[in-house]
Short mmCIF file of N, CA and C in Angstrom, two decimals:
data_model
loop_
_atom_site.label_atom_id
_atom_site.label_comp_id
_atom_site.label_asym_id
_atom_site.label_seq_id
_atom_site.Cartn_x
_atom_site.Cartn_y
_atom_site.Cartn_z
N MET A 653 -15.60 -6.72 11.06
CA MET A 653 -15.49 -7.11 9.67
C MET A 653 -14.03 -7.25 9.27
N THR A 654 -13.20 -6.29 9.60
CA THR A 654 -11.80 -6.37 9.19
C THR A 654 -11.07 -7.51 9.88
N THR A 655 -11.48 -7.86 11.09
CA THR A 655 -10.85 -8.99 11.78
C THR A 655 -11.10 -10.28 11.01
N ALA A 656 -12.30 -10.48 10.54
CA ALA A 656 -12.62 -11.68 9.76
C ALA A 656 -11.85 -11.69 8.45
N ILE A 657 -11.75 -10.57 7.79
CA ILE A 657 -11.03 -10.49 6.52
C ILE A 657 -9.56 -10.81 6.72
N LYS A 658 -8.98 -10.35 7.81
CA LYS A 658 -7.57 -10.63 8.08
C LYS A 658 -7.30 -12.11 8.26
N GLN A 659 -8.30 -12.87 8.64
CA GLN A 659 -8.12 -14.30 8.86
C GLN A 659 -8.19 -15.12 7.57
N VAL A 660 -8.62 -14.52 6.48
CA VAL A 660 -8.72 -15.24 5.21
C VAL A 660 -7.32 -15.47 4.66
N GLU A 661 -6.98 -16.73 4.42
CA GLU A 661 -5.66 -17.07 3.91
C GLU A 661 -5.70 -17.54 2.46
N ALA A 662 -6.86 -17.91 1.97
CA ALA A 662 -6.99 -18.42 0.61
C ALA A 662 -7.11 -17.27 -0.39
N PRO A 663 -6.75 -17.53 -1.65
CA PRO A 663 -6.97 -16.52 -2.68
C PRO A 663 -8.45 -16.14 -2.70
N THR A 664 -8.72 -14.86 -2.88
CA THR A 664 -10.09 -14.37 -2.76
C THR A 664 -10.42 -13.41 -3.89
N ALA A 665 -11.64 -13.54 -4.39
CA ALA A 665 -12.18 -12.58 -5.35
C ALA A 665 -13.49 -12.06 -4.77
N VAL A 666 -13.68 -10.76 -4.85
CA VAL A 666 -14.91 -10.13 -4.39
C VAL A 666 -15.59 -9.58 -5.64
N VAL A 667 -16.75 -10.13 -5.97
CA VAL A 667 -17.48 -9.71 -7.16
C VAL A 667 -18.64 -8.82 -6.72
N GLN A 668 -18.67 -7.61 -7.23
CA GLN A 668 -19.70 -6.64 -6.87
C GLN A 668 -20.43 -6.20 -8.13
N SER A 669 -21.75 -6.27 -8.12
CA SER A 669 -22.52 -5.84 -9.29
C SER A 669 -23.56 -4.79 -8.94
N THR A 670 -24.04 -4.81 -7.71
CA THR A 670 -25.02 -3.81 -7.29
C THR A 670 -24.65 -3.28 -5.92
N SER A 671 -25.30 -2.19 -5.57
CA SER A 671 -25.10 -1.58 -4.27
C SER A 671 -26.44 -1.01 -3.82
N ILE A 672 -26.53 -0.62 -2.58
CA ILE A 672 -27.74 -0.01 -2.05
C ILE A 672 -27.47 1.48 -1.85
N LEU A 673 -28.32 2.31 -2.44
CA LEU A 673 -28.18 3.75 -2.26
C LEU A 673 -28.51 4.11 -0.82
N PRO A 674 -27.78 5.06 -0.25
CA PRO A 674 -28.08 5.47 1.12
C PRO A 674 -29.41 6.23 1.18
N GLY A 675 -29.96 6.32 2.35
CA GLY A 675 -31.22 7.05 2.52
C GLY A 675 -32.37 6.12 2.80
N GLU A 676 -33.53 6.71 2.92
CA GLU A 676 -34.71 5.92 3.29
C GLU A 676 -35.14 4.96 2.20
N ALA A 677 -34.97 5.34 0.94
CA ALA A 677 -35.44 4.50 -0.16
C ALA A 677 -34.67 3.19 -0.24
N ARG A 678 -33.39 3.23 0.11
CA ARG A 678 -32.51 2.05 0.06
C ARG A 678 -32.68 1.30 -1.25
N GLN A 679 -32.59 2.04 -2.33
CA GLN A 679 -32.78 1.50 -3.67
C GLN A 679 -31.51 0.83 -4.18
N ARG A 680 -31.66 -0.34 -4.79
CA ARG A 680 -30.52 -1.06 -5.37
C ARG A 680 -30.16 -0.41 -6.70
N CYS A 681 -28.85 -0.27 -6.95
CA CYS A 681 -28.39 0.34 -8.19
C CYS A 681 -27.17 -0.41 -8.70
N TYR A 682 -26.87 -0.23 -10.00
CA TYR A 682 -25.67 -0.82 -10.58
C TYR A 682 -24.44 -0.13 -10.00
N VAL A 683 -23.33 -0.84 -9.96
CA VAL A 683 -22.07 -0.23 -9.55
C VAL A 683 -21.33 0.26 -10.78
N ASP A 684 -20.38 1.17 -10.56
CA ASP A 684 -19.55 1.64 -11.66
C ASP A 684 -18.25 0.84 -11.68
N ALA A 685 -17.29 1.30 -12.43
CA ALA A 685 -16.03 0.55 -12.61
C ALA A 685 -15.22 0.45 -11.32
N ALA A 686 -15.39 1.39 -10.41
CA ALA A 686 -14.63 1.37 -9.15
C ALA A 686 -15.58 1.63 -7.98
N PRO A 687 -16.40 0.64 -7.63
CA PRO A 687 -17.38 0.86 -6.56
C PRO A 687 -16.74 1.03 -5.19
N ASN A 688 -17.44 1.75 -4.33
CA ASN A 688 -16.98 1.95 -2.96
C ASN A 688 -18.07 1.51 -1.99
N SER A 689 -17.65 0.88 -0.95
CA SER A 689 -18.54 0.51 0.15
C SER A 689 -17.64 0.15 1.33
N PRO A 690 -18.16 0.17 2.54
CA PRO A 690 -17.33 -0.22 3.67
C PRO A 690 -16.76 -1.63 3.50
N TRP A 691 -17.55 -2.53 2.93
CA TRP A 691 -17.11 -3.92 2.69
C TRP A 691 -15.93 -3.95 1.73
N LEU A 692 -16.06 -3.28 0.59
CA LEU A 692 -14.97 -3.26 -0.39
C LEU A 692 -13.75 -2.52 0.15
N ASP A 693 -13.99 -1.44 0.88
CA ASP A 693 -12.86 -0.69 1.45
C ASP A 693 -12.06 -1.57 2.42
N ALA A 694 -12.76 -2.42 3.18
CA ALA A 694 -12.06 -3.32 4.11
C ALA A 694 -11.20 -4.32 3.34
N TRP A 695 -11.71 -4.86 2.25
CA TRP A 695 -10.91 -5.78 1.43
C TRP A 695 -9.73 -5.05 0.79
N ARG A 696 -9.96 -3.84 0.31
CA ARG A 696 -8.87 -3.06 -0.31
C ARG A 696 -7.77 -2.78 0.71
N ALA A 697 -8.15 -2.51 1.94
CA ALA A 697 -7.16 -2.20 2.97
C ALA A 697 -6.21 -3.38 3.20
N GLU A 698 -6.71 -4.58 3.05
CA GLU A 698 -5.87 -5.77 3.21
C GLU A 698 -5.03 -6.03 1.97
N GLY A 699 -5.50 -5.58 0.82
CA GLY A 699 -4.72 -5.67 -0.41
C GLY A 699 -4.52 -7.07 -0.96
N ARG A 700 -5.31 -8.02 -0.52
CA ARG A 700 -5.10 -9.40 -0.97
C ARG A 700 -6.20 -9.93 -1.87
N ALA A 701 -7.28 -9.23 -2.01
CA ALA A 701 -8.41 -9.73 -2.80
C ALA A 701 -8.44 -9.07 -4.17
N ASN A 702 -8.86 -9.84 -5.14
CA ASN A 702 -9.12 -9.30 -6.46
C ASN A 702 -10.56 -8.80 -6.46
N ILE A 703 -10.75 -7.49 -6.57
CA ILE A 703 -12.09 -6.91 -6.55
C ILE A 703 -12.53 -6.70 -7.99
N VAL A 704 -13.66 -7.31 -8.34
CA VAL A 704 -14.17 -7.27 -9.70
C VAL A 704 -15.54 -6.59 -9.69
N ALA A 705 -15.68 -5.53 -10.47
CA ALA A 705 -16.96 -4.84 -10.61
C ALA A 705 -17.59 -5.23 -11.93
N LEU A 706 -18.81 -5.73 -11.87
CA LEU A 706 -19.55 -6.08 -13.08
C LEU A 706 -20.61 -5.01 -13.29
N SER A 707 -20.33 -4.08 -14.19
CA SER A 707 -21.27 -2.99 -14.43
C SER A 707 -22.46 -3.47 -15.26
N GLN A 708 -23.55 -2.76 -15.13
CA GLN A 708 -24.79 -3.07 -15.84
C GLN A 708 -25.24 -4.52 -15.60
N THR A 709 -25.03 -4.98 -14.39
CA THR A 709 -25.42 -6.33 -14.00
C THR A 709 -26.23 -6.24 -12.72
N GLY A 710 -27.29 -7.00 -12.65
CA GLY A 710 -28.15 -6.98 -11.47
C GLY A 710 -27.59 -7.80 -10.32
N HIS A 711 -28.46 -8.09 -9.37
CA HIS A 711 -28.07 -8.77 -8.14
C HIS A 711 -27.60 -10.21 -8.38
N PHE A 712 -28.09 -10.85 -9.42
CA PHE A 712 -27.73 -12.24 -9.71
C PHE A 712 -26.71 -12.30 -10.84
N ALA A 713 -25.51 -11.84 -10.55
CA ALA A 713 -24.45 -11.76 -11.56
C ALA A 713 -24.15 -13.12 -12.18
N MET A 714 -24.22 -14.18 -11.40
CA MET A 714 -23.89 -15.50 -11.91
C MET A 714 -24.90 -15.98 -12.95
N LEU A 715 -26.09 -15.42 -12.95
CA LEU A 715 -27.09 -15.76 -13.97
C LEU A 715 -27.03 -14.80 -15.15
N GLU A 716 -26.74 -13.53 -14.88
CA GLU A 716 -26.75 -12.51 -15.92
C GLU A 716 -25.46 -12.47 -16.73
N GLN A 717 -24.33 -12.76 -16.09
CA GLN A 717 -23.04 -12.74 -16.78
C GLN A 717 -22.22 -13.97 -16.36
N PRO A 718 -22.73 -15.17 -16.66
CA PRO A 718 -22.06 -16.38 -16.18
C PRO A 718 -20.63 -16.52 -16.68
N ASP A 719 -20.34 -16.11 -17.91
CA ASP A 719 -18.97 -16.25 -18.42
C ASP A 719 -17.98 -15.40 -17.63
N LYS A 720 -18.38 -14.17 -17.30
CA LYS A 720 -17.48 -13.30 -16.53
C LYS A 720 -17.28 -13.84 -15.12
N VAL A 721 -18.35 -14.29 -14.50
CA VAL A 721 -18.23 -14.84 -13.15
C VAL A 721 -17.37 -16.11 -13.17
N ASN A 722 -17.57 -16.96 -14.16
CA ASN A 722 -16.74 -18.16 -14.28
C ASN A 722 -15.27 -17.82 -14.48
N ASP A 723 -14.98 -16.78 -15.25
CA ASP A 723 -13.59 -16.34 -15.44
C ASP A 723 -12.96 -15.94 -14.11
N VAL A 724 -13.71 -15.21 -13.29
CA VAL A 724 -13.21 -14.80 -11.98
C VAL A 724 -12.94 -16.02 -11.11
N ILE A 725 -13.86 -16.97 -11.10
CA ILE A 725 -13.68 -18.19 -10.31
C ILE A 725 -12.47 -18.97 -10.80
N CYS A 726 -12.31 -19.09 -12.11
CA CYS A 726 -11.15 -19.81 -12.67
C CYS A 726 -9.84 -19.13 -12.27
N ASP A 727 -9.83 -17.80 -12.25
CA ASP A 727 -8.62 -17.08 -11.84
C ASP A 727 -8.26 -17.40 -10.39
N VAL A 728 -9.25 -17.51 -9.52
CA VAL A 728 -8.99 -17.85 -8.12
C VAL A 728 -8.47 -19.28 -8.02
N ILE A 729 -9.07 -20.19 -8.75
CA ILE A 729 -8.64 -21.59 -8.70
C ILE A 729 -7.20 -21.74 -9.16
N LYS A 730 -6.79 -20.98 -10.14
CA LYS A 730 -5.41 -21.04 -10.64
C LYS A 730 -4.39 -20.63 -9.57
N GLN A 731 -4.83 -19.85 -8.59
CA GLN A 731 -3.93 -19.38 -7.54
C GLN A 731 -3.76 -20.40 -6.41
N ILE A 732 -4.56 -21.43 -6.43
CA ILE A 732 -4.52 -22.42 -5.34
C ILE A 732 -3.43 -23.44 -5.61
#
């Protein structure tokens, strides 16, 4: 995973709204203001991605909070 992330040269935003709880239930839950996961930790280690947490948002963030998702996309486009 980190090898692939290191190859990304374009401006990047990682939008996280839900996570899977560990254990057998593997229940989806909302993330808080500073979510943690191996995926996000790998992006943080590279220090090049803008990590955005959308709290109280389900799996389809682009449908539930389209204005916030569009703002994130616009911010990435401005960096190109």
